[in-house]
XYZ file of C-alpha atoms in Angstrom:
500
model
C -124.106 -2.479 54.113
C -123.793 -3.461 57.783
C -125.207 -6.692 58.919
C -128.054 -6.576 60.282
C -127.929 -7.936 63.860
C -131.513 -10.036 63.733
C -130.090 -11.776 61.563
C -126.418 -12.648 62.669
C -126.070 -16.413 63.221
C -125.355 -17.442 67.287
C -122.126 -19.164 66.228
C -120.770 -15.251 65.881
C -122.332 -14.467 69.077
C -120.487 -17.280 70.532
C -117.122 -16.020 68.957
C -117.894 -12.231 70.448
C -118.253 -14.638 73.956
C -115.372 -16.516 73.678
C -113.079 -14.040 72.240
C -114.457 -11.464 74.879
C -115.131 -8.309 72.484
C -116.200 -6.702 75.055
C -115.559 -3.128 77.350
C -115.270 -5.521 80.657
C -115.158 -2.131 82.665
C -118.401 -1.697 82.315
C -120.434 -4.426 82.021
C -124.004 -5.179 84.066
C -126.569 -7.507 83.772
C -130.104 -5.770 82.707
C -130.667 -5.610 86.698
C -127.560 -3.280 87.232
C -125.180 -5.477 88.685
C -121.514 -5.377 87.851
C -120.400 -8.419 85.749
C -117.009 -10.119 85.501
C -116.050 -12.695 83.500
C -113.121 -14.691 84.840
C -113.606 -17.513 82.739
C -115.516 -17.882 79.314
C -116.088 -21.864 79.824
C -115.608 -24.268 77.388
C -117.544 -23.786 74.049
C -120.458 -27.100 74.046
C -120.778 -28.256 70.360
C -123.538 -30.401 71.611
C -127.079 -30.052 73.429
C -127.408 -27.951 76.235
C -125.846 -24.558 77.188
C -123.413 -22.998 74.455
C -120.348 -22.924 77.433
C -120.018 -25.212 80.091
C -117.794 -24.393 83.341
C -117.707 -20.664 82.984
C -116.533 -18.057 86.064
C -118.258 -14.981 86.222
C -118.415 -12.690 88.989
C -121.678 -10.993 89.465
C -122.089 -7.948 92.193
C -118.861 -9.166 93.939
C -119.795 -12.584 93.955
C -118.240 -15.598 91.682
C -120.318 -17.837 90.019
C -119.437 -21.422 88.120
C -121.759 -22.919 85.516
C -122.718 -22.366 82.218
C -123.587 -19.656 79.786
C -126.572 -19.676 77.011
C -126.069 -17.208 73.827
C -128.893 -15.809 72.323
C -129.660 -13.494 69.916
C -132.746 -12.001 71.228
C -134.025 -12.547 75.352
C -136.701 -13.923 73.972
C -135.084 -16.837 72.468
C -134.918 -18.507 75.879
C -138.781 -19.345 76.089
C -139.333 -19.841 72.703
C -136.241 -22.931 72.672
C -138.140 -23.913 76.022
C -135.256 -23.733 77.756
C -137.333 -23.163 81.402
C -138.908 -26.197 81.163
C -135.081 -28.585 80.375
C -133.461 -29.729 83.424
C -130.057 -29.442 81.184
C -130.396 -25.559 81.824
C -130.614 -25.771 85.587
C -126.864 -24.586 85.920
C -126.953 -22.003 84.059
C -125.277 -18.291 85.603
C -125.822 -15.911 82.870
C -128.038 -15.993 79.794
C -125.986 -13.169 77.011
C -128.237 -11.968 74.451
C -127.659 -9.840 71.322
C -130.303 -7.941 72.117
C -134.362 -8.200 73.109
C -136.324 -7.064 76.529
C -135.608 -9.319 79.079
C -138.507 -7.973 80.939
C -140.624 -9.035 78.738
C -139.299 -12.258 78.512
C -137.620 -13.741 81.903
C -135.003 -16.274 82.088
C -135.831 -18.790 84.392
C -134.476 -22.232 84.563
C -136.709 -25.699 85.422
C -135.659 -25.058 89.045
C -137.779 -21.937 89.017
C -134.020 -19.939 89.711
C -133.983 -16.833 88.333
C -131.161 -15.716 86.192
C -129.543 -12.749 85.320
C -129.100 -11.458 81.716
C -126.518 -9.744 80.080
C -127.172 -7.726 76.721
C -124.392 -7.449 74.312
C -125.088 -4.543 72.350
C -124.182 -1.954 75.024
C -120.988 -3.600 75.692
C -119.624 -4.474 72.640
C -115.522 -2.952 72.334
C -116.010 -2.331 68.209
C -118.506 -2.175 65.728
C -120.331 -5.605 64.444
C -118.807 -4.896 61.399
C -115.298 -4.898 62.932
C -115.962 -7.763 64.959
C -117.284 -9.817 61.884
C -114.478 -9.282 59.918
C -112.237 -10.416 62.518
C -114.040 -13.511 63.208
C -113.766 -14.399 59.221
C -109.824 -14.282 59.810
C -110.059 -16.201 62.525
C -111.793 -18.693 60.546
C -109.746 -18.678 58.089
C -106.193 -19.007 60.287
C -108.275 -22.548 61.894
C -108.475 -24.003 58.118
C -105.103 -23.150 57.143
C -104.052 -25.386 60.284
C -101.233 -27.827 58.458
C -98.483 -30.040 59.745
C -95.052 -28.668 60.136
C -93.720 -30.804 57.137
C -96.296 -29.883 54.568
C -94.785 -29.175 51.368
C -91.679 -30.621 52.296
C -92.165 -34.391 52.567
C -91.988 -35.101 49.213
C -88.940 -37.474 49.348
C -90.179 -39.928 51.884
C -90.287 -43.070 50.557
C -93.689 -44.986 50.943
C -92.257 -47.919 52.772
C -90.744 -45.606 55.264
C -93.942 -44.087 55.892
C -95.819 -47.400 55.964
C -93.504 -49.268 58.841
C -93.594 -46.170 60.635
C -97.719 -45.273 60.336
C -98.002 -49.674 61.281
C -95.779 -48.894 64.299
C -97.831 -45.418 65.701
C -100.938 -47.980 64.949
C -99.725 -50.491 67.768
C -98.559 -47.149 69.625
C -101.865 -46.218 69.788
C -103.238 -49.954 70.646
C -100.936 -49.765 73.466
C -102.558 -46.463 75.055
C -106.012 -48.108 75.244
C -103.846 -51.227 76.506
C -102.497 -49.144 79.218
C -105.807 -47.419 79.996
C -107.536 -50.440 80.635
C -104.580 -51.830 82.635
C -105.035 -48.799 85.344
C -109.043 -49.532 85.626
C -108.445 -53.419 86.088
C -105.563 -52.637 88.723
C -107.604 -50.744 90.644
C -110.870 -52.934 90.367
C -108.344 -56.024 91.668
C -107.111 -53.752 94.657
C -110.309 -52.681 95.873
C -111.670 -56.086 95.676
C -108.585 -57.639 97.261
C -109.360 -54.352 100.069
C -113.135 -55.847 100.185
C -112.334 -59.024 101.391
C -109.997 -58.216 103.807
C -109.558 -59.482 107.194
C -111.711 -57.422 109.459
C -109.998 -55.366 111.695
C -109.274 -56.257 115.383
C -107.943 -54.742 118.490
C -104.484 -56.945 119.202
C -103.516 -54.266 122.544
C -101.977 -51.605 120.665
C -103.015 -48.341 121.243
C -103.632 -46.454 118.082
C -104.115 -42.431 117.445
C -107.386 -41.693 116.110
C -109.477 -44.741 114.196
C -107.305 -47.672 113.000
C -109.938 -48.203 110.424
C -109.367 -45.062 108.780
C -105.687 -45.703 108.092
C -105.453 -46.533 104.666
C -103.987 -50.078 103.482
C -100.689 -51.024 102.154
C -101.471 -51.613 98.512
C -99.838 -54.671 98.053
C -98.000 -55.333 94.028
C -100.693 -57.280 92.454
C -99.657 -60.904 91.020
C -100.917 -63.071 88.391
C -103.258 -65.138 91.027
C -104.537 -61.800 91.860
C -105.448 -60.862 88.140
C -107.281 -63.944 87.432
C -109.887 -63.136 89.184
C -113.063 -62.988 86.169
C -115.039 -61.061 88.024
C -112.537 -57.473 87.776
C -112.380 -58.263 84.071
C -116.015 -58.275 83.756
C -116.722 -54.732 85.174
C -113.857 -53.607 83.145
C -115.286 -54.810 80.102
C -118.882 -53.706 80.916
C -117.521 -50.126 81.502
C -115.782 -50.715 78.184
C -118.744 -51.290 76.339
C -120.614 -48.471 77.963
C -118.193 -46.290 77.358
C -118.144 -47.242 73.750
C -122.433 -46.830 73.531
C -122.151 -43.130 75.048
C -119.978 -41.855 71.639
C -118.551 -38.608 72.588
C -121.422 -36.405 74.045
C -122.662 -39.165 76.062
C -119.440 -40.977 77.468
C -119.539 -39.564 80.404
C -122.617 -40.379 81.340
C -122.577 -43.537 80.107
C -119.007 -44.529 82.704
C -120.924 -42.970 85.644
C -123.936 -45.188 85.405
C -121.366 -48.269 84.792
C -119.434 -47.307 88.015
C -122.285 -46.628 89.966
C -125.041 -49.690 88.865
C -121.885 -52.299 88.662
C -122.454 -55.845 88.030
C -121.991 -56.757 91.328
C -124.659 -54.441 92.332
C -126.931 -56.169 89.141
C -125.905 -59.346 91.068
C -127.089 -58.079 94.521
C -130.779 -57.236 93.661
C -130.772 -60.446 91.436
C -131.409 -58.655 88.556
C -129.223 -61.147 85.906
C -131.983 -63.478 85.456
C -134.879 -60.773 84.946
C -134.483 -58.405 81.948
C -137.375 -55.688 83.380
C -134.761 -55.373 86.663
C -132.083 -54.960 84.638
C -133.352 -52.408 82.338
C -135.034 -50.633 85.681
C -131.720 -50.512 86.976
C -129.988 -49.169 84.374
C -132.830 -46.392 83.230
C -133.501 -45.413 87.281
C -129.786 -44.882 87.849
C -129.530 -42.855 84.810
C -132.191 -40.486 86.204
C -134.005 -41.249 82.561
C -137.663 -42.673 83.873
C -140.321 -40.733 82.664
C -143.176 -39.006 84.150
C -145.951 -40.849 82.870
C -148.089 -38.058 82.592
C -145.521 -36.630 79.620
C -146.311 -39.783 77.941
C -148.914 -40.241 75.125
C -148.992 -43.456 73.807
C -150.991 -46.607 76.011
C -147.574 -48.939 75.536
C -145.589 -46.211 76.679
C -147.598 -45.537 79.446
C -147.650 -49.521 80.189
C -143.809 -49.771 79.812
C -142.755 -47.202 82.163
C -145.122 -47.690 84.583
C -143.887 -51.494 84.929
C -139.677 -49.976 85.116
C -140.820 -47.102 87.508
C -142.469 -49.965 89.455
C -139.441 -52.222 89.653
C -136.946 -49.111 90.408
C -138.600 -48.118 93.321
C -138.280 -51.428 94.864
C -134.929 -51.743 94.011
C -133.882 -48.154 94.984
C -134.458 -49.372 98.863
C -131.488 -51.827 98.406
C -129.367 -49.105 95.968
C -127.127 -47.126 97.990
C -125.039 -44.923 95.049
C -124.865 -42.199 92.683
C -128.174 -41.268 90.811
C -127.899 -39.224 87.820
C -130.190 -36.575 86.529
C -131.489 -36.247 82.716
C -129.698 -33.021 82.554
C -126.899 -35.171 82.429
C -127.857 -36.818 79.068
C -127.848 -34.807 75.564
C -130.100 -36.138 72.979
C -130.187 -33.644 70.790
C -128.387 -33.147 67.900
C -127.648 -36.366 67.968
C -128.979 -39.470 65.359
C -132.023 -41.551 66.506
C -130.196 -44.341 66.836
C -127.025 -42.758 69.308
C -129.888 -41.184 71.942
C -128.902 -42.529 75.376
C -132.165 -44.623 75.825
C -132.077 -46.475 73.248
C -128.318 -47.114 74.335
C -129.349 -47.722 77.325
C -132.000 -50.834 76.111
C -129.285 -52.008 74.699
C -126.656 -52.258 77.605
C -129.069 -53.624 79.089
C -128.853 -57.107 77.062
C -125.174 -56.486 77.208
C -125.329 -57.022 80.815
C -127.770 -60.081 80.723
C -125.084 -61.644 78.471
C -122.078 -60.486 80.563
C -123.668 -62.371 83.650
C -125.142 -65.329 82.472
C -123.259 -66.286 79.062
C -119.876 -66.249 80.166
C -118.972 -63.048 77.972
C -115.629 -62.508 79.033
C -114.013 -66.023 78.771
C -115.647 -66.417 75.053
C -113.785 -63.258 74.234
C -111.000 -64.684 75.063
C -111.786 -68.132 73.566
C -112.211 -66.527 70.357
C -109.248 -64.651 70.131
C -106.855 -68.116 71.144
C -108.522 -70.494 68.671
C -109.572 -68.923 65.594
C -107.465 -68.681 62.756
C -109.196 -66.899 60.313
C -110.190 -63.056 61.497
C -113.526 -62.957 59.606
C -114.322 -65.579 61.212
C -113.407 -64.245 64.133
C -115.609 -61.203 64.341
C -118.783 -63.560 62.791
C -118.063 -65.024 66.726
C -117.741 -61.537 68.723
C -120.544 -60.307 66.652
C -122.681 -63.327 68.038
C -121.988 -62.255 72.025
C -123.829 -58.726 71.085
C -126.892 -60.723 69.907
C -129.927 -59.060 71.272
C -133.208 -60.594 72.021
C -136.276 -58.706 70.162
C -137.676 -56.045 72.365
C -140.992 -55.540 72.254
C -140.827 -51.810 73.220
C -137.550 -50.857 72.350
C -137.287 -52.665 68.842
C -139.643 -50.027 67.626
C -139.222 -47.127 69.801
C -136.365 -44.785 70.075
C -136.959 -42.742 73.457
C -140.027 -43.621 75.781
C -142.611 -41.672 73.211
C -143.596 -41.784 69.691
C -143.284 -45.422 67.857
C -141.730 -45.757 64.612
C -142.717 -46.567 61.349
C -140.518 -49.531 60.818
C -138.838 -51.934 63.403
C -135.074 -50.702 64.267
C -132.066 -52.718 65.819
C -130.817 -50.980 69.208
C -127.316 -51.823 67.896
C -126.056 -51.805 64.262
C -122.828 -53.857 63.427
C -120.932 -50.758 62.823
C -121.245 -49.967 66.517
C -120.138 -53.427 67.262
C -117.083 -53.545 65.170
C -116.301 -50.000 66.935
C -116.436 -51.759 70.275
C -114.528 -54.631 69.086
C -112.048 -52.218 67.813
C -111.659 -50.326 70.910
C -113.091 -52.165 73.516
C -112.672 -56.207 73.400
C -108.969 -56.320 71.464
C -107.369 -54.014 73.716
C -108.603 -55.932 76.455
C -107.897 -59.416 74.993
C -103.892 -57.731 74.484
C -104.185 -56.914 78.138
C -105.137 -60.586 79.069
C -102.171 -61.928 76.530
C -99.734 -59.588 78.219
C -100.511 -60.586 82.372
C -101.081 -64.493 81.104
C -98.574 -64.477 78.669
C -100.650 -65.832 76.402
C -99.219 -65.888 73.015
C -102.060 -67.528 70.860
C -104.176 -65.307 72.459
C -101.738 -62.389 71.554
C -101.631 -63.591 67.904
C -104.751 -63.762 67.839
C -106.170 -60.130 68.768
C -103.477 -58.398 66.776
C -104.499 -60.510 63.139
C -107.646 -59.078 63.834
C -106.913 -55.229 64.413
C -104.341 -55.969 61.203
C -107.634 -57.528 59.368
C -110.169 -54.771 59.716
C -110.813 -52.285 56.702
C -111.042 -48.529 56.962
C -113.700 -47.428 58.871
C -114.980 -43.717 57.718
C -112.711 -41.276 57.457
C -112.686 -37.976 58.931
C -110.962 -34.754 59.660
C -107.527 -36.106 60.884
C -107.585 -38.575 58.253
C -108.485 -36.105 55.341
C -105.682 -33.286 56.634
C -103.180 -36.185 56.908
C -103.747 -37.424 53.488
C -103.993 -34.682 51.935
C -100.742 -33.310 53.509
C -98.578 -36.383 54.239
C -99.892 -39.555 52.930
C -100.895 -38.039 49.429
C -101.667 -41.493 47.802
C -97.884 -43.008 48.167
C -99.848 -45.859 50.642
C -103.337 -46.241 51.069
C -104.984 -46.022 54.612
C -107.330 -49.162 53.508
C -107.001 -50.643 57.264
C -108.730 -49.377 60.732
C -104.839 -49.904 62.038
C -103.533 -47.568 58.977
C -106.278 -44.681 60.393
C -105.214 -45.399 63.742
C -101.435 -44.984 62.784
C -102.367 -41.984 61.054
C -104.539 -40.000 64.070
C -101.871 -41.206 66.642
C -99.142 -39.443 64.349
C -101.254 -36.319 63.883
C -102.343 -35.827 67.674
C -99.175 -36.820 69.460
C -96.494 -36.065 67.089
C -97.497 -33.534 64.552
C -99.804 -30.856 66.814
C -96.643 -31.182 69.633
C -94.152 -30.477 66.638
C -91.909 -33.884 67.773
C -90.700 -33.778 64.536
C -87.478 -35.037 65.984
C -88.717 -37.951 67.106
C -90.978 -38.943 63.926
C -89.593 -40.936 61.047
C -90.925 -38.651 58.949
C -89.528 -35.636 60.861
C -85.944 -36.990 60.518
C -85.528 -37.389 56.719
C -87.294 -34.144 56.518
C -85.648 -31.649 59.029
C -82.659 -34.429 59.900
């Protein structure tokens, strides 16, 4: 029986997209221009178009955005895609089928945009297609590491040394990371306070000001500046809230409302500026006419109030909500109630001396548990009257909720405050400190596992040491992504005693 196409699920539309089952010769949008697809884009797993960054060409000229899939033209109204700023940059909307006539594609701008059925254009049958899109699927989960099947004979304690090692392997690629970012923040703050310039008689082509410095090799003295720390650590920690569909985000509005910028409009003693701050440069504020609830109302009026009087003294990047995904995504990880929660991040950045407890903790606690009982403590959050029972700026829950759990907190201690506090060990040479931060990545358990963890014990690991650490997991994913998908067998333990 062939499938009936009403019914075909849009993840095999995407496929036909992506794998471009298509007669390319011939292809028009439903208005009879010529379409060319240069580039597919890059397949979105969450909200918002299905493929981000595409190329098409359409009637000779090139295009770069994204691309929705629907089954049916009419999908795009009934998801409400013309009224979600997310959808703004979208060049072609590819349907399965449907009247587009009869439903128009419009985005939020009030941009028309062209559609492009499918079922003309399609190189082979659906049934064709569908089989060979259940072989692709198949070849993805028969993905396995090189030595699979043949590592029987590594010993255990080989494999534990070597997965400990690839854990501090991978420690020292965040290390490194944040050493770039606090490099730079030190230059251009050592560039900010700079002698002005001054005419001394020499004649100069073009504007001496526009010569770029000499960057100078920074020293010690010039890293112990707190206040380059800080900003890395706040972008840290932002980074850290975004999780993967929001990180992005997350960085820009770190980059762009810095603390120094918190510190310019005053903000660090006044939680409503800071939160203003944060939400306005995050282009998040609602219209208060979308808003149903009296608190609601109240709330946003009072940050909408507050932004606009600090958006005369702002001079940066503003970003738009298209630029945030909330959905699918849990309550808990949407972006504004991240955002209330960096917000009390900040407050204790600026006034509670953040940065140097970090670092306190690390050089005189002994005991790890202890340890994280004290970082826990610097991520203690006041009680929010809005935002302790609201997850977005509508709709109140049932119960009160915490803006951050302390899973999320051990995650940023994980991969936000110990690589840092190895960074400040390594410029200070600060043993104790040093000591400190690794008995604590040694001391954390397992954290959830997931697919890199599953494939590698199931095809490496198989029980001969348990992965009951978050360093073991670490060990394990740096093996996997930089060793095992780039075939360096020659250069893993593992790889020697197997192919050696």
């Amino acid at each position: 029986m062939k499938p009936r196409s009403n019914r075909l699920h849009e993840r095999f539309l995407r496929h036909i997209w992506s794998q471009q089952y298509l007669h390319h010769t011939a292809l028009k949008t439903t208005d009879g221009r010529p379409v060319r697809v240069l580039e597919t884009g890059t397949l979105n797993l969450g909200s918002g178009p299905d493929f981000l960054n595409a190329k098409v060409k359409i009637d000779g000229i090139t295009f770069v955005g994204d691309v929705e899939i629907h089954r049916d033209a009419a999908e795009w109204i009934q998801h409400r895609h013309q009224t979600d700023p997310a959808y703004n940059k979208v060049i072609l909307h590819v349907v399965l089928e449907g009247d587009p006539t009869r439903s128009p594609t419009t985005a939020q701008s009030g941009r028309s945009i062209p559609v492009l059925v499918l079922n003309a254009f399609l190189s082979e049958s659906i049934r064709s297609i569908w089989n060979k899109t259940i072989l692709d699927e198949r070849a993805r989960r028969a993905e396995q590491i090189k030595c699979f099947g043949r590592n029987d004979g590594v010993e255990p304690e080989l494999l534990r040394k070597w997965i400990d090692h690839l854990a501090l392997e991978r420690l020292e690629l965040k290390l490194r990371r944040f050493e770039e970012r606090l490099k730079q923040l030190a230059q251009e703050r050592i560039l900010s306070t700079r002698e002005p310039f001054r005419r001394y008689g020499v004649r100069f082509e073009g504007k001496p000001e526009d010569i770029p410095p000499v960057l100078k090799e920074l020293t010690q003295k010039d890293l112990a500046d707190k206040l380059p720390w800080e900003q890395m650590l706040y972008e840290g920690i932002m980074e850290a809230l975004g999780y993967s569909k929001n990180q992005d985000a997350f960085c820009r509005v770190a980059e762009n409302a810095t603390l120094d910028r918190i510190r310019e409009v005053e903000a660090e003693k006044n939680p409503t500026m800071v939160e203003a701050l944060l939400f306005g440069v995050a282009g998040l504020l609602p219209k208060i006419r979308s808003l149903r609830h009296k608190d609601s109302r109240a709330y946003a009026r009072t940050l909408i109030r507050t932004w606009n009087e600090i958006r005369t003294r702002y001079r940066a990047e503003v970003l738009h909500a298209g630029d945030w995904h909330f959905f699918p995504t849990r309550p808990v990880n949407m972006p504004t109630i991240r955002l209330a929660a960096a917000a009390g991040i900040v407050q204790n950045i600026l006034n509670d001396d953040f940065f140097r407890t970090t670092i306190r903790v690390f050089k005189s606690s002994s005991d790890a548990a202890r340890m994280r009982t004290e970082l826990h403590a610097l991520f203690a959050l006041d009680r929010h009257p809005f935002w302790s029972v609201h997850y977005h700026f509508d709709e109140p829950t049932s119960r009160p909720i915490r803006p951050l759990g302390s899973t999320r907190i051990d995650e940023i201690v994980v991969n936000v405050l110990i690589p840092i506090g190895l960074l400040y060990a390594r410029v200070f040479k600060d043993k104790a400190v040093r000591d400190g931060v690794l008995r604590l990545y040694g001391w954390y358990a397992a954290g959830s596992d997931n697919s890199i963890t599953r494939l590698m014990e199931k095809q490496l690991v198989r029980g001969r040491i348990k992965l009951s650490s978050m360093s073991a997991q670490q060990g394990v994913i740096q093996l996997y992504k930089f060793y095992c998908t780039e075939e360096r067998c020659g250069e893993c333990e593992v790889g020697k005693v197997v192919f050696g």
